[in-house]
Amino acid sequence: MKKISRRDFIKVTAAGMGALAISTGLMGCSSDDDGNAPYQVTFSHGVASGDPLSDRVIIWTRALPDDAGAEVSVSWEVADDAGFTNLLHTGTTQTSAAQDFTVKVDVLNLQPGATYYYRFTANGATSPAGVTKTLPTVSPEQVKFAVFSCANYPAGHFNVYAEAALHDDLDAVIHLGDYIYEYGAGGYATEDAAAIGRTLPDDNANEILTLADYRKRYALYRSDANLQALHHKTPFITVWDDHEVADDTWKSGAKNHNEGEGEFEDRKIAALQAYFEWMPIRPVVDDNQEIIYRQFQFGDLVSLYMLDTRVLARDKQLDYLDYLDPVSGNFNAPQFSADVSDANRTLLGAEQRNWLQNAMAASNATWQVLGQQILMGRMLLPAELLTQLLDPDPNTILPAFAELANIKGRILMGDPSVTDAERARVETVLPYNLDAWDGYAAEREVLFETAKAMNKNLVALAGDTHNAWASDLKTLSGDHVGVEFATASVSSPGLETYLSLPDDATTIAQTELGVTTLVSDLQYLNVNQRGYLLTTFTADEARADWRFVDTVKSPTYQLAAARSVSYKTLPGQNDRKLIAV
């Protein structure tokens, strides 16, 4: 494997950062905005905004000419009214194929807690208008986020984005990653693509590996009208997960990067460059697009920390198969326990972890919110389910879940007839997902103890799993330190597909009850629906409301209100346990 130093990585990626224009106010209009250039421009990928602060925000578009060799002059306008009668910012920048014709402008000198309207023009063409807003500096009455993860274009329509775009009171959209997927036609969750009209184009139908591949995949996703509608209406705050590069990415490789696909570092550089070109994200460190962890402050109500648990520093995931004797099938529990609890294993890396701890210590906000990719709550299941979960058979795994959940239920009810052997079956547990924080338990404990020592109200947001979850967050000694709200996927299939669950309400309900009974800190699970998460923060509570759609296999859908639920947590060291609403 080719090795690349951090200095070399920065040097290579700096070339792909693209020109981030700066707007400080009224700077005049473009001289060629009358359509006289010898090419036509379209804004077919819409507009977007992101990374809002109290005095600035990124605005984005793509000005695509019909001449791939053109250099396009693009002008922007920012106003405080929808009719653009009171212009506050104007300016012009250049874009070309070197930036995939994308344009990003950091609009400065804005007022806190204010709404703004923006649009772009190029060679006589005008983009759609977008709406954005800045962060408050005084404490707001509430802060509301819509939280998303795992949007797979061939797997289904982006109805979830369309539903969220109906909200008029969002402060920001938080996207926790898997904004795109890297697979080609015939890959993961593409079996219905032709039937539902979501096939990959011929020039981008293979697994994406190069910069041109990643750029085309973003262009496909951003052609979706529902995604455009949400971008037009609300600023995004984003982090990447694995599929922006490849499945189960870690700092030096990925499960879905195989022999014959070139050097992983080359692929990663290409993937991150395309991400920075296409997403309305502000560079955190000049000329370095590997670092994206950053903080957003909503007055003294919410401190939001966007973390990178995937690309920057993650150690390679553990694999249960490495601990199974291929002959006897015996599991090497002592070695696994030593490895999974190794204090040197990291997701964040020392630099990011220290930054987070220092930022939390300095924050006086009521709520400390972690915007990150993967489940943080403990998902420990009976060890005897391990081999079945590695290769699930619904004919055996569902009865096994039911039997073990029944034993656990009897224990919780104080049934004196529970035998020692039965108790051992449900109390001998192993992590369900080693790609999540359960595979990096020591570092998680450091963060939990940090929150406990600082008496912080911790709320973790998560995606990645394609299902909705709510968990209490506890230290190893059992102290409550916070809660976790995890969003379902936009379109990627969830546990219902992995476990081959039949599509009937009774089986779904029994499965959800079984899992929540067996996993001690888990309070809620939706095992089979696509959706998003609304999180609302006030001085008195942090509330999660899950919203699900009844289908992603058709562009016609309904909100599945019957399965929507809410949980809340109250601030204070002793009041953090999840409460059903």
Coordinates of C-alpha atoms in Angstrom, one line a residue:
M1 CA 0.0 0.0 0.0
K2 CA 1.3 3.4 -0.9
K3 CA 1.9 5.6 2.1
I4 CA 1.4 9.4 2.0
S5 CA 2.5 11.8 4.7
R6 CA 0.2 14.4 6.2
R7 CA 2.3 17.1 4.6
D8 CA 2.0 15.4 1.2
F9 CA -1.7 14.9 1.7
I10 CA -2.2 18.6 2.4
K11 CA -0.1 19.6 -0.6
V12 CA -2.1 17.4 -2.9
T13 CA -5.5 18.3 -1.6
A14 CA -4.8 22.0 -1.5
A15 CA -4.9 22.0 -5.3
G16 CA -8.5 20.7 -5.2
M17 CA -9.9 23.0 -2.6
G18 CA -11.4 25.2 -5.3
A19 CA -11.6 28.9 -5.2
L20 CA -13.6 30.0 -2.2
A21 CA -14.7 33.5 -3.0
I22 CA -15.2 36.0 -0.1
S23 CA -18.0 38.4 -0.1
T24 CA -17.8 41.4 2.2
G25 CA -20.6 43.5 0.8
L26 CA -21.6 45.3 -2.4
M27 CA -18.8 44.7 -4.9
G28 CA -20.4 45.4 -8.3
C29 CA -21.8 43.1 -10.9
S30 CA -20.3 40.9 -13.6
S31 CA -19.3 42.7 -16.8
D32 CA -20.4 39.7 -19.0
D33 CA -23.7 39.0 -17.3
D34 CA -25.7 39.9 -20.5
G35 CA -25.4 36.6 -22.2
N36 CA -22.6 37.6 -24.7
A37 CA -20.2 34.8 -23.9
P38 CA -20.0 32.1 -26.6
Y39 CA -21.6 29.4 -24.5
Q40 CA -24.8 28.7 -22.6
V41 CA -24.9 28.2 -18.8
T42 CA -27.4 26.2 -16.8
F43 CA -27.9 26.0 -13.0
S44 CA -29.4 22.6 -13.2
H45 CA -28.0 21.5 -9.8
G46 CA -29.7 24.3 -7.9
V47 CA -28.2 26.3 -5.1
A48 CA -27.3 25.5 -1.5
S49 CA -26.0 27.1 1.7
G50 CA -24.2 25.8 4.7
D51 CA -21.9 26.1 7.7
P52 CA -23.8 29.1 9.1
L53 CA -22.1 31.2 11.8
S54 CA -23.5 34.3 13.5
D55 CA -21.9 36.6 10.9
R56 CA -21.4 34.5 7.8
V57 CA -22.6 31.6 5.7
I58 CA -21.4 29.6 2.7
I59 CA -23.5 29.8 -0.5
W60 CA -23.0 27.3 -3.4
T61 CA -24.1 26.7 -7.0
R62 CA -22.8 25.0 -10.1
A63 CA -22.7 27.1 -13.3
L64 CA -22.5 24.5 -16.0
P65 CA -21.6 25.7 -19.5
D66 CA -22.2 23.7 -22.7
D67 CA -18.5 24.2 -23.5
A68 CA -16.4 22.1 -21.1
G69 CA -13.3 24.2 -21.8
A70 CA -14.9 27.5 -20.8
E71 CA -14.1 29.6 -17.8
V72 CA -17.3 30.9 -16.5
S73 CA -17.8 34.3 -14.8
V74 CA -20.5 33.9 -12.0
S75 CA -22.1 36.7 -10.0
W76 CA -23.9 36.4 -6.8
E77 CA -26.5 38.5 -5.0
V78 CA -27.5 38.4 -1.3
A79 CA -30.5 40.3 0.0
D80 CA -32.6 40.5 3.2
D81 CA -35.9 40.3 1.2
A82 CA -37.2 37.6 -1.2
G83 CA -37.6 40.2 -4.0
F84 CA -33.9 41.1 -3.9
T85 CA -34.8 44.8 -3.7
N86 CA -32.4 45.5 -0.8
L87 CA -29.1 44.0 -2.0
L88 CA -26.5 43.6 0.8
H89 CA -23.9 41.6 -1.1
T90 CA -22.8 41.3 -4.7
G91 CA -19.7 40.1 -6.4
T92 CA -18.2 38.0 -9.2
T93 CA -15.9 35.0 -9.3
Q94 CA -14.6 32.5 -11.9
T95 CA -15.2 28.8 -12.2
S96 CA -14.0 26.1 -14.6
A97 CA -13.6 22.4 -15.1
A98 CA -10.9 22.6 -12.4
Q99 CA -13.6 23.0 -9.8
D100 CA -16.2 21.0 -11.7
F101 CA -17.8 24.4 -12.4
T102 CA -18.9 24.7 -8.8
V103 CA -18.9 28.0 -7.0
K104 CA -18.6 28.6 -3.2
V105 CA -18.8 32.0 -1.6
D106 CA -18.3 32.8 2.0
V107 CA -20.7 35.7 2.7
L108 CA -19.3 37.8 5.6
N109 CA -20.6 40.7 7.7
L110 CA -24.1 39.4 8.2
Q111 CA -26.3 39.9 11.2
P112 CA -26.9 37.2 13.8
G113 CA -30.1 35.2 13.8
A114 CA -31.2 36.7 10.5
T115 CA -32.7 35.3 7.2
Y116 CA -31.2 36.0 3.9
Y117 CA -31.9 35.3 0.2
Y118 CA -29.3 34.6 -2.4
R119 CA -29.0 33.7 -6.1
F120 CA -26.4 33.5 -8.9
T121 CA -26.2 34.7 -12.5
A122 CA -23.9 33.7 -15.4
N123 CA -24.0 34.8 -19.0
G124 CA -27.6 35.8 -18.8
A125 CA -28.8 32.8 -16.9
T126 CA -30.2 33.1 -13.3
S127 CA -30.2 30.4 -10.7
P128 CA -33.1 29.5 -8.4
A129 CA -33.2 31.6 -5.3
G130 CA -32.1 30.1 -2.0
V131 CA -32.9 31.0 1.6
T132 CA -30.4 30.8 4.4
K133 CA -30.0 32.0 8.0
T134 CA -27.3 32.9 10.4
L135 CA -26.8 31.6 14.0
P136 CA -28.1 33.6 17.0
T137 CA -25.8 35.1 19.5
V138 CA -28.4 35.6 22.2
S139 CA -30.2 32.6 23.6
P140 CA -33.1 31.5 21.3
E141 CA -36.3 30.1 22.7
Q142 CA -35.6 26.9 20.7
V143 CA -33.3 25.4 18.2
K144 CA -34.6 22.8 15.7
F145 CA -32.6 20.5 13.4
A146 CA -33.7 18.0 10.8
V147 CA -31.2 15.2 10.9
F148 CA -30.4 12.9 7.9
S149 CA -28.2 10.0 7.0
C150 CA -27.8 7.3 4.3
A151 CA -29.3 8.5 1.0
N152 CA -28.9 5.8 -1.7
Y153 CA -30.1 7.0 -5.1
P154 CA -30.8 3.6 -6.7
A155 CA -32.4 2.3 -3.5
G156 CA -35.3 4.7 -3.5
H157 CA -36.8 8.1 -4.1
F158 CA -35.7 10.9 -1.7
N159 CA -39.2 11.4 -0.3
V160 CA -37.7 12.0 3.1
Y161 CA -36.0 15.2 1.8
A162 CA -39.2 16.4 0.3
E163 CA -41.1 15.9 3.6
A164 CA -38.5 17.8 5.5
A165 CA -38.6 20.7 3.0
L166 CA -42.1 21.4 4.2
H167 CA -40.9 22.7 7.5
D168 CA -40.6 26.5 7.9
D169 CA -39.0 26.6 11.3
L170 CA -35.7 24.6 10.9
D171 CA -32.5 26.3 12.0
A172 CA -30.3 23.9 10.1
V173 CA -30.2 20.5 8.4
I174 CA -27.7 18.2 9.9
H175 CA -26.5 15.6 7.5
L176 CA -24.5 12.9 9.2
G177 CA -23.0 11.3 6.1
D178 CA -23.5 8.7 3.4
Y179 CA -24.8 11.7 1.3
I180 CA -23.8 9.6 -1.7
Y181 CA -23.0 5.9 -2.2
E182 CA -20.0 4.6 -4.1
Y183 CA -21.5 1.3 -5.5
G184 CA -22.1 0.6 -9.2
A185 CA -25.1 -0.8 -10.9
G186 CA -25.7 -4.3 -9.5
G187 CA -24.2 -3.3 -6.1
Y188 CA -25.7 -2.7 -2.7
A189 CA -29.5 -1.9 -2.7
T190 CA -29.7 -1.4 -6.5
E191 CA -32.1 -4.3 -7.3
D192 CA -35.1 -2.1 -7.7
A193 CA -33.4 0.7 -9.5
A194 CA -34.8 0.0 -13.0
A195 CA -38.3 -0.6 -11.8
I196 CA -38.5 2.7 -9.9
G197 CA -36.6 4.8 -12.4
R198 CA -33.4 5.3 -10.3
T199 CA -30.7 3.7 -12.4
L200 CA -27.2 5.0 -12.6
P201 CA -26.2 6.7 -15.9
D202 CA -24.1 4.8 -18.3
D203 CA -21.0 7.0 -17.7
N204 CA -21.2 6.5 -14.0
A205 CA -22.6 3.0 -13.6
N206 CA -19.5 1.4 -12.2
E207 CA -18.2 1.7 -8.6
I208 CA -16.7 5.1 -8.4
L209 CA -12.9 5.4 -7.9
T210 CA -11.6 8.5 -9.6
L211 CA -12.2 12.2 -9.2
A212 CA -14.3 12.3 -12.3
D213 CA -16.4 9.3 -11.0
Y214 CA -17.1 11.0 -7.7
R215 CA -18.0 14.3 -9.3
K216 CA -20.5 12.6 -11.6
R217 CA -22.1 10.8 -8.7
Y218 CA -22.6 14.0 -6.8
A219 CA -24.1 15.6 -9.9
L220 CA -26.5 12.7 -10.2
Y221 CA -27.6 13.1 -6.5
R222 CA -27.9 16.8 -6.8
S223 CA -30.2 16.5 -9.8
D224 CA -32.8 15.1 -7.5
A225 CA -35.6 17.7 -7.1
N226 CA -36.4 16.8 -3.5
L227 CA -32.8 17.2 -2.4
Q228 CA -32.6 20.5 -4.2
A229 CA -35.7 21.7 -2.5
L230 CA -34.3 21.1 0.9
H231 CA -31.0 22.7 0.0
H232 CA -32.8 25.8 -1.4
K233 CA -34.7 26.3 1.8
T234 CA -32.3 25.6 4.7
P235 CA -28.6 25.7 5.4
F236 CA -26.8 22.4 5.8
I237 CA -24.2 21.4 8.4
T238 CA -22.5 18.2 7.2
V239 CA -20.0 15.5 7.9
W240 CA -19.0 12.6 5.8
D241 CA -19.3 8.9 6.7
D242 CA -17.8 6.0 4.9
H243 CA -19.7 5.8 1.6
E244 CA -18.5 9.3 0.5
V245 CA -15.3 7.3 0.0
A246 CA -16.0 3.5 0.3
D247 CA -17.8 1.1 2.6
D248 CA -16.3 0.8 6.1
T249 CA -13.6 3.4 5.5
W250 CA -10.9 3.8 8.1
K251 CA -7.8 6.1 8.1
S252 CA -5.8 3.9 5.8
G253 CA -8.2 1.7 3.9
A254 CA -11.8 0.5 3.5
K255 CA -13.6 -2.8 3.3
N256 CA -14.9 -1.9 -0.2
H257 CA -11.5 -0.9 -1.5
N258 CA -10.1 -4.0 -3.2
E259 CA -7.2 -5.2 -5.2
G260 CA -7.2 -3.8 -8.7
E261 CA -8.8 -0.5 -7.6
G262 CA -5.6 1.5 -7.3
E263 CA -4.1 3.1 -4.2
F264 CA -6.6 3.9 -1.4
E265 CA -4.9 7.2 -0.7
D266 CA -5.5 8.3 -4.3
R267 CA -9.1 7.3 -4.0
K268 CA -9.5 9.1 -0.7
I269 CA -8.0 12.3 -2.0
A270 CA -10.4 12.3 -5.0
A271 CA -13.4 11.6 -2.8
L272 CA -12.6 14.4 -0.4
Q273 CA -11.9 16.9 -3.2
A274 CA -15.3 16.1 -4.8
Y275 CA -17.0 16.4 -1.4
F276 CA -15.5 19.9 -0.8
E277 CA -16.4 21.0 -4.3
W278 CA -20.1 19.9 -4.1
M279 CA -20.9 20.5 -0.4
P280 CA -21.5 23.9 1.1
I281 CA -18.8 23.4 3.7
R282 CA -16.2 25.9 4.8
P283 CA -12.6 24.7 5.0
V284 CA -11.7 24.3 8.7
V285 CA -8.0 24.6 8.1
D286 CA -6.7 26.5 5.0
D287 CA -5.6 24.2 2.2
N288 CA -6.6 21.0 4.1
Q289 CA -9.7 19.1 3.2
E290 CA -9.0 16.2 5.5
I291 CA -10.1 18.0 8.6
I292 CA -13.8 18.7 9.0
Y293 CA -14.5 18.7 12.8
R294 CA -15.8 22.0 13.9
Q295 CA -18.2 23.8 16.2
F296 CA -21.4 25.8 15.8
Q297 CA -22.8 27.9 18.6
F298 CA -26.6 28.6 18.9
G299 CA -26.4 31.3 21.6
D300 CA -26.1 29.7 25.0
L301 CA -28.7 27.1 24.3
V302 CA -26.8 24.6 22.0
S303 CA -23.1 23.9 21.3
L304 CA -23.0 21.6 18.3
Y305 CA -19.8 19.7 17.6
M306 CA -19.5 18.0 14.2
L307 CA -17.1 15.1 14.5
D308 CA -15.2 12.9 12.1
T309 CA -15.3 9.4 13.3
R310 CA -14.4 7.9 9.9
V311 CA -11.6 9.3 7.8
L312 CA -9.2 11.3 9.8
A313 CA -8.0 9.0 12.6
R314 CA -10.1 5.9 12.8
D315 CA -8.2 2.7 13.5
K316 CA -9.2 -0.4 11.5
Q317 CA -12.3 -2.1 12.6
L318 CA -12.2 -5.3 14.6
D319 CA -13.7 -8.4 12.9
Y320 CA -15.3 -11.2 14.8
L321 CA -14.1 -13.7 12.2
D322 CA -10.6 -13.1 13.4
Y323 CA -11.5 -14.4 16.8
L324 CA -13.3 -17.6 15.7
D325 CA -11.2 -20.8 15.4
P326 CA -11.8 -22.0 11.9
V327 CA -11.6 -25.7 13.0
S328 CA -13.4 -25.8 16.3
G329 CA -15.5 -22.6 15.9
N330 CA -14.6 -21.5 19.4
F331 CA -14.5 -17.8 20.1
N332 CA -11.4 -16.4 21.7
A333 CA -13.2 -14.2 24.2
P334 CA -10.2 -13.1 26.3
Q335 CA -8.3 -11.8 23.2
F336 CA -11.4 -10.1 21.9
S337 CA -12.1 -8.4 25.2
A338 CA -8.5 -7.2 25.4
D339 CA -8.6 -5.8 21.9
V340 CA -12.0 -4.1 22.0
S341 CA -11.1 -2.4 25.3
D342 CA -7.6 -1.3 24.2
A343 CA -7.1 2.3 25.4
N344 CA -5.0 3.0 22.3
R345 CA -7.8 2.3 19.8
T346 CA -9.3 5.5 18.5
L347 CA -12.0 6.9 16.3
L348 CA -11.3 10.5 16.9
G349 CA -7.5 10.7 17.3
A350 CA -5.8 12.6 20.1
E351 CA -6.0 16.0 18.4
Q352 CA -9.7 15.9 17.7
R353 CA -10.5 14.4 21.1
N354 CA -8.6 17.1 22.9
W355 CA -10.3 19.8 20.8
L356 CA -13.7 18.4 21.8
Q357 CA -12.9 18.1 25.5
N358 CA -11.5 21.7 25.5
A359 CA -14.5 23.1 23.6
M360 CA -17.0 21.4 25.9
A361 CA -15.1 22.7 28.9
A362 CA -15.3 26.2 27.5
S363 CA -19.0 26.0 26.6
N364 CA -21.7 27.4 28.8
A365 CA -24.5 26.1 26.5
T366 CA -27.4 24.1 28.1
W367 CA -26.9 21.3 25.6
Q368 CA -23.7 19.8 24.3
V369 CA -24.7 18.1 21.0
L370 CA -22.4 15.7 19.1
G371 CA -23.1 15.5 15.4
Q372 CA -21.4 12.3 14.4
Q373 CA -21.9 9.3 12.2
I374 CA -22.2 6.1 14.2
L375 CA -24.1 4.7 17.2
M376 CA -22.6 5.7 20.5
G377 CA -24.9 3.9 22.8
R378 CA -24.0 0.4 23.9
M379 CA -25.6 -2.2 21.7
L380 CA -24.7 -5.4 23.5
L381 CA -26.6 -8.6 22.6
P382 CA -26.4 -12.1 23.9
A383 CA -23.2 -13.8 22.7
E384 CA -25.1 -16.8 21.4
L385 CA -26.7 -14.6 18.7
L386 CA -23.3 -13.7 17.3
T387 CA -22.9 -16.5 14.8
Q388 CA -26.5 -16.1 13.6
L389 CA -26.1 -12.3 13.2
L390 CA -23.0 -13.0 11.0
D391 CA -25.2 -14.9 8.6
P392 CA -28.8 -14.3 9.6
D393 CA -31.5 -16.8 8.8
P394 CA -35.0 -15.5 9.7
N395 CA -36.2 -19.1 10.4
T396 CA -33.8 -19.4 13.3
I397 CA -32.8 -15.9 14.4
L398 CA -36.3 -14.5 15.1
P399 CA -37.2 -17.4 17.4
A400 CA -33.9 -17.0 19.1
F401 CA -34.5 -13.3 19.7
A402 CA -38.0 -14.1 21.0
E403 CA -36.7 -16.8 23.4
L404 CA -33.9 -14.7 24.8
A405 CA -36.1 -11.6 25.1
N406 CA -38.6 -13.7 27.1
I407 CA -35.8 -14.7 29.5
K408 CA -34.7 -11.1 29.9
G409 CA -38.2 -10.0 30.4
R410 CA -38.7 -12.5 33.2
I411 CA -35.4 -11.3 34.8
L412 CA -36.6 -7.7 34.7
M413 CA -39.9 -8.7 36.3
G414 CA -38.1 -10.5 39.1
D415 CA -39.3 -14.0 38.2
P416 CA -37.7 -16.3 40.7
S417 CA -38.0 -19.3 38.4
V418 CA -35.2 -17.9 36.1
T419 CA -32.3 -20.4 36.2
D420 CA -28.6 -19.6 36.4
A421 CA -28.2 -21.1 33.0
E422 CA -30.9 -18.8 31.5
R423 CA -29.5 -15.8 33.2
A424 CA -26.0 -16.5 31.8
R425 CA -27.5 -16.8 28.3
V426 CA -28.8 -13.2 28.3
E427 CA -26.1 -11.6 30.5
T428 CA -23.1 -13.0 28.4
V429 CA -23.1 -10.2 25.8
L430 CA -21.1 -8.9 22.9
P431 CA -21.2 -5.8 20.8
Y432 CA -23.6 -6.0 17.8
N433 CA -21.6 -3.6 15.5
L434 CA -17.9 -3.3 15.8
D435 CA -17.9 -0.4 13.2
A436 CA -19.7 1.7 15.8
W437 CA -18.5 3.1 19.1
D438 CA -18.8 -0.4 20.6
G439 CA -15.7 -1.3 18.7
Y440 CA -13.8 1.6 20.4
A441 CA -15.1 1.3 23.9
A442 CA -12.2 2.9 25.8
E443 CA -12.3 6.2 23.9
R444 CA -16.1 6.3 24.3
E445 CA -15.6 5.9 28.1
V446 CA -13.2 8.9 28.1
L447 CA -15.9 11.1 26.5
F448 CA -18.6 9.9 28.9
E449 CA -16.4 10.5 31.9
T450 CA -15.6 14.0 30.5
A451 CA -19.3 14.8 30.2
K452 CA -19.8 13.5 33.7
A453 CA -17.0 15.4 35.3
M454 CA -18.1 18.6 33.6
N455 CA -21.7 18.0 34.5
K456 CA -22.7 18.5 30.8
N457 CA -26.0 17.7 29.2
L458 CA -24.8 15.4 26.4
V459 CA -26.9 14.6 23.3
A460 CA -25.4 12.4 20.6
L461 CA -26.8 12.4 17.1
A462 CA -26.1 9.4 14.9
G463 CA -26.9 7.9 11.6
D464 CA -25.2 5.0 9.6
T465 CA -27.4 2.1 10.6
H466 CA -30.5 3.0 8.4
N467 CA -32.8 2.6 11.5
A468 CA -34.1 4.9 14.2
W469 CA -32.9 4.4 17.7
A470 CA -33.0 6.1 21.1
S471 CA -30.6 5.1 23.9
D472 CA -29.5 6.3 27.3
L473 CA -25.8 6.9 27.5
K474 CA -24.1 5.6 30.6
T475 CA -20.6 5.2 31.9
L476 CA -19.3 1.7 32.7
S477 CA -20.3 2.3 36.3
G478 CA -23.9 3.0 35.3
D479 CA -24.0 6.8 35.6
H480 CA -26.3 8.6 33.1
V481 CA -24.3 11.1 31.1
G482 CA -26.7 11.8 28.2
V483 CA -28.9 10.4 25.5
E484 CA -28.5 9.4 21.9
F485 CA -31.0 10.1 19.1
A486 CA -30.3 8.2 15.8
T487 CA -32.0 8.9 12.5
A488 CA -33.3 6.3 10.1
S489 CA -32.0 6.4 6.5
V490 CA -33.3 8.5 3.6
S491 CA -33.5 5.5 1.3
S492 CA -31.1 2.7 2.2
P493 CA -32.7 -0.5 3.5
G494 CA -32.4 -1.3 7.2
L495 CA -32.6 -4.3 9.5
E496 CA -35.8 -5.5 7.9
T497 CA -33.8 -6.4 4.9
Y498 CA -30.7 -7.7 6.7
L499 CA -32.8 -10.0 8.9
S500 CA -35.3 -10.8 6.0
L501 CA -38.2 -9.8 8.2
P502 CA -41.7 -10.4 6.7
D503 CA -43.6 -7.3 6.1
D504 CA -46.3 -7.7 8.7
A505 CA -46.9 -5.5 11.7
T506 CA -46.9 -8.3 14.3
T507 CA -43.4 -9.5 13.3
I508 CA -42.0 -6.0 13.1
A509 CA -43.4 -5.1 16.6
Q510 CA -42.1 -8.4 18.1
T511 CA -38.6 -7.8 16.6
E512 CA -38.5 -4.2 17.9
L513 CA -39.7 -5.4 21.4
G514 CA -37.1 -8.2 21.4
V515 CA -34.2 -6.0 20.6
T516 CA -35.1 -3.2 23.0
T517 CA -35.6 -5.8 25.8
L518 CA -32.3 -7.4 25.2
V519 CA -30.2 -4.2 24.8
S520 CA -30.2 -2.7 28.3
D521 CA -29.7 1.0 27.4
L522 CA -31.9 1.0 24.3
Q523 CA -35.3 2.6 24.7
Y524 CA -36.6 2.8 21.1
L525 CA -36.1 1.2 17.8
N526 CA -37.9 1.5 14.4
V527 CA -36.6 -1.5 12.5
N528 CA -38.1 -1.1 9.0
Q529 CA -39.0 2.5 7.9
R530 CA -37.2 5.2 6.1
G531 CA -37.3 8.7 7.6
Y532 CA -35.6 11.6 9.3
L533 CA -35.3 13.0 12.8
L534 CA -36.4 16.3 14.2
T535 CA -34.5 17.5 17.3
T536 CA -35.8 20.4 19.2
F537 CA -33.8 22.0 22.0
T538 CA -35.3 24.4 24.6
A539 CA -34.0 25.5 28.0
D540 CA -36.1 22.7 29.5
E541 CA -35.7 19.7 27.2
A542 CA -34.1 18.1 24.3
R543 CA -36.8 16.4 22.2
A544 CA -36.6 13.9 19.3
D545 CA -39.4 13.4 16.9
W546 CA -39.0 10.7 14.2
R547 CA -40.8 11.1 11.0
F548 CA -41.2 8.2 8.5
V549 CA -42.6 7.9 5.0
D550 CA -44.7 5.0 3.9
T551 CA -42.5 4.2 0.8
V552 CA -39.4 5.2 -1.1
K553 CA -40.2 3.0 -4.0
S554 CA -42.5 5.5 -5.6
P555 CA -42.3 9.3 -5.7
T556 CA -45.9 9.3 -4.4
Y557 CA -45.8 8.8 -0.6
Q558 CA -47.5 9.7 2.6
L559 CA -46.2 10.6 6.0
A560 CA -46.4 7.4 8.1
A561 CA -47.7 9.3 11.2
A562 CA -48.8 6.3 13.0
R563 CA -45.2 5.1 13.6
S564 CA -43.9 8.6 14.6
V565 CA -42.8 8.8 18.2
S566 CA -41.1 11.3 20.5
Y567 CA -38.7 11.1 23.3
K568 CA -37.3 13.9 25.5
T569 CA -34.6 14.4 28.1
L570 CA -34.5 17.0 30.8
P571 CA -31.4 19.0 31.6
G572 CA -29.5 18.3 34.8
Q573 CA -27.1 15.7 36.1
N574 CA -29.9 13.5 37.5
D575 CA -32.6 13.9 34.9
R576 CA -31.1 12.7 31.6
K577 CA -32.9 9.4 31.2
L578 CA -35.1 9.2 28.1
I579 CA -38.8 9.9 28.7
A580 CA -41.4 8.8 26.2
V581 CA -43.7 11.7 25.1

